Short mmCIF file of C-alpha atoms in Angstrom, two decimals:
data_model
loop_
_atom_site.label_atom_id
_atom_site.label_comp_id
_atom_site.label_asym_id
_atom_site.label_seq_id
_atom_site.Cartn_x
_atom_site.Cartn_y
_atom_site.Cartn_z
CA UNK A 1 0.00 0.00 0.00
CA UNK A 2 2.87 2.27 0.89
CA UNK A 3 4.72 1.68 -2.65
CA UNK A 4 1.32 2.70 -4.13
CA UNK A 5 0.94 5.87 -2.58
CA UNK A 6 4.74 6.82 -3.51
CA UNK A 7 3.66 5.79 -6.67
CA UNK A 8 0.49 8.11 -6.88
CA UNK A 9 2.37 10.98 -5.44
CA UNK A 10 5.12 10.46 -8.06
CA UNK A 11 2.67 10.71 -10.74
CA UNK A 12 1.16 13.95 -9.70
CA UNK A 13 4.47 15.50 -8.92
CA UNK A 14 5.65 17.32 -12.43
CA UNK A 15 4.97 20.28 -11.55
CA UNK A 16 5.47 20.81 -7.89
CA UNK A 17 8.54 18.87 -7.74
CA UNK A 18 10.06 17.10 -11.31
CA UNK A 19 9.90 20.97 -12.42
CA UNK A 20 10.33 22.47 -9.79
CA UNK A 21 14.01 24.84 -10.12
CA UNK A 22 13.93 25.14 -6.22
CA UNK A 23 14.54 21.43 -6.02
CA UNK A 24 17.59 19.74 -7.36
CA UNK A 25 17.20 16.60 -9.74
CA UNK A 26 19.07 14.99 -7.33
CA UNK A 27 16.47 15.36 -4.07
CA UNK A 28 13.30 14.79 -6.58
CA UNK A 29 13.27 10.82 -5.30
CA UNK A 30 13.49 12.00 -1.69
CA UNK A 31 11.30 15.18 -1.94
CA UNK A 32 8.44 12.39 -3.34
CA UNK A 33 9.14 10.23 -0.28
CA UNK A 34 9.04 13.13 2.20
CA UNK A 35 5.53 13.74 0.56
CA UNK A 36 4.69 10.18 0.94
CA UNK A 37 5.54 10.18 4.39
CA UNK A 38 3.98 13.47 5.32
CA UNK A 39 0.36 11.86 4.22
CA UNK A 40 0.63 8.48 6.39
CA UNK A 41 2.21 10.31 9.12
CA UNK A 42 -0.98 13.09 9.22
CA UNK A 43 -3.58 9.99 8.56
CA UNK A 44 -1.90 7.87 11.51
CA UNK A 45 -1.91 10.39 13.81
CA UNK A 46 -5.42 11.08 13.05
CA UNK A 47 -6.35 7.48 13.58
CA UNK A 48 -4.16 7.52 17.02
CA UNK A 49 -5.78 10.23 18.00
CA UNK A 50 -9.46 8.55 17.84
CA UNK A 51 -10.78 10.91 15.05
CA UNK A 52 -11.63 7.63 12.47
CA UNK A 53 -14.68 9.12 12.04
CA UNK A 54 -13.29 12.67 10.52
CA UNK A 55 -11.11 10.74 8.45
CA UNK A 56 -13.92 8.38 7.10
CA UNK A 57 -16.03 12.01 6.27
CA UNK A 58 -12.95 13.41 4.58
CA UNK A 59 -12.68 10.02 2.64
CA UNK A 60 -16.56 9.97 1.82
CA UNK A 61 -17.39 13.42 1.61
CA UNK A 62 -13.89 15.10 0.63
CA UNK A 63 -14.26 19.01 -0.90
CA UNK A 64 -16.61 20.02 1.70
CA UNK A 65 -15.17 18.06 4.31
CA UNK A 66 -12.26 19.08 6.86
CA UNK A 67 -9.58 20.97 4.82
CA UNK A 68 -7.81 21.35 8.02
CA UNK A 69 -6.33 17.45 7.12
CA UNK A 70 -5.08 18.73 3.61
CA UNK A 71 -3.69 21.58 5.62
CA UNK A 72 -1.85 19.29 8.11
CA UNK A 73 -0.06 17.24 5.66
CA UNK A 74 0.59 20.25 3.08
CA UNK A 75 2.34 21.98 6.06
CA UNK A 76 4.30 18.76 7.01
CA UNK A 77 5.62 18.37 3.62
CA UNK A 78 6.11 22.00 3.42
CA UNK A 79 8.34 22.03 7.12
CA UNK A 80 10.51 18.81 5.64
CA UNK A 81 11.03 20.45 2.16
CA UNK A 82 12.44 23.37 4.69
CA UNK A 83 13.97 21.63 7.34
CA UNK A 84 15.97 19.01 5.58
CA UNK A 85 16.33 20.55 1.97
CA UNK A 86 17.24 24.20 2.52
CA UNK A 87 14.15 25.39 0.74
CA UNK A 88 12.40 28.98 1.65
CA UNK A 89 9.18 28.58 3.39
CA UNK A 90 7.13 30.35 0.46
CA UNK A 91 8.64 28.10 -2.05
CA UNK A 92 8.56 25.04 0.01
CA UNK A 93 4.86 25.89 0.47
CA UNK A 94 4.15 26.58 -2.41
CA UNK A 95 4.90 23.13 -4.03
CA UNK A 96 3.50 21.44 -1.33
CA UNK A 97 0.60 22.99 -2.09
CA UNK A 98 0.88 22.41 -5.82
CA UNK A 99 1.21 18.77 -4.58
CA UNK A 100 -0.31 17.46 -1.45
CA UNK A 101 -4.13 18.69 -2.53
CA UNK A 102 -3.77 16.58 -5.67
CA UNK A 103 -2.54 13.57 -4.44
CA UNK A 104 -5.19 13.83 -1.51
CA UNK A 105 -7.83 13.61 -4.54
CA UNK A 106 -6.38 11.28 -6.31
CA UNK A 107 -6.10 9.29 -2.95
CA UNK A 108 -9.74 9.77 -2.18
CA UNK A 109 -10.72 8.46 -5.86
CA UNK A 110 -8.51 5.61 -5.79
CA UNK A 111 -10.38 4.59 -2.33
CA UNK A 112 -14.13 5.10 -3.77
CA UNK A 113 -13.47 3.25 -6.79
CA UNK A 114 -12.20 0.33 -5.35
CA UNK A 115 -10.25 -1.13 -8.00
CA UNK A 116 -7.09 -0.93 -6.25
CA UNK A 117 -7.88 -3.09 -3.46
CA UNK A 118 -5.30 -1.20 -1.34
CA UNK A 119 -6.73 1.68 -1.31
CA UNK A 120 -9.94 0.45 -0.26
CA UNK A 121 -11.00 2.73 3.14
CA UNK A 122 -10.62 -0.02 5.30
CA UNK A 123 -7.61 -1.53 4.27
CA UNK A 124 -5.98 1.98 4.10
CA UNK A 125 -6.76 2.63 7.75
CA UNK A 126 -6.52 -0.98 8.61
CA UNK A 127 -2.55 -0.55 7.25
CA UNK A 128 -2.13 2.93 8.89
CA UNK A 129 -2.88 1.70 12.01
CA UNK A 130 0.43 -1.01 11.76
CA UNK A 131 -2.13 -4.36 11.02
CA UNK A 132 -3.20 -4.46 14.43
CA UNK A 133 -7.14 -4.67 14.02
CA UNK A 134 -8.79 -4.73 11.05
CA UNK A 135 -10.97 -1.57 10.62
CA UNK A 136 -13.05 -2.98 7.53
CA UNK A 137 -16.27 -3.77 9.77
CA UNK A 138 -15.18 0.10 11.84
CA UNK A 139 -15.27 1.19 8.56
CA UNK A 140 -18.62 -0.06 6.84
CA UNK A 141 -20.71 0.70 9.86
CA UNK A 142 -19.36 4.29 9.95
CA UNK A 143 -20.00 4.69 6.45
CA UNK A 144 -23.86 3.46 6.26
CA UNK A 145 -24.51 6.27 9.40
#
């Protein structure tokens, strides 16, 4: 599931990273990874934290439904691209920006179409949450309220 979202947040990021001139060819590999790893560490922390159900509502009823998660990991990536890659806050939030919103819709698709079977809802949270209980059942009930 992991290699899948490094994989979706490659393919979205062309313009926010690939050709980006703020970020060296060299970093673009890491830069996707630190975006990667911005998402599952926002979306564990919300599930550690007990809010399943706000993350089910972003997953179900994403656009009008908490922005403040899309904020959380945009800023994340946006603090690493500083931190660790000498990039200026309004350019490293900028192509977070450019990036993290997309891949969150492209994340929230891949889950409601359920052809990828690992981004199905509950086997995303069930994996977020290390394999330690399966949230499918969590998951279905929460959905049908």
């Amino acid at each position: 599931m992991f290699e899948k979202l490094f994989l979706l947040v490659k393919d979205n990021a062309g313009t926010a990273v690939i050709n980006n001139p703020v970020i060296p060819a060299k970093h673009h590999e890491a830069v996707i990874n630190e975006a990667s790893s911005s998402i599952i560490e926002v979306l564990k922390g919300q599930l550690e934290s007990g809010k399943v159900k706000e993350l089910i509502r972003y997953f179900q009823f994403s656009g009008n439904y908490n922005n403040s998660l899309v904020s959380s990991i945009t800023n994340s990536f946006a603090n690493k691209l500083n931190n660790f890659y000498s990039i200026d806050p309004a350019n490293a939030l900028s192509a977070a920006k450019a990036l993290i919103p997309k891949v969150m819709n492209e994340l929230v698709k891949e889950t409601k179409s359920g052809e990828a079977k690992e981004f199905a809802l509950g086997t995303l949270l069930t994996k977020l949450n290390g394999n330690r209980t399966d949230l499918n059942p969590l998951v279905k009930n929460l959905m049908v309220a």
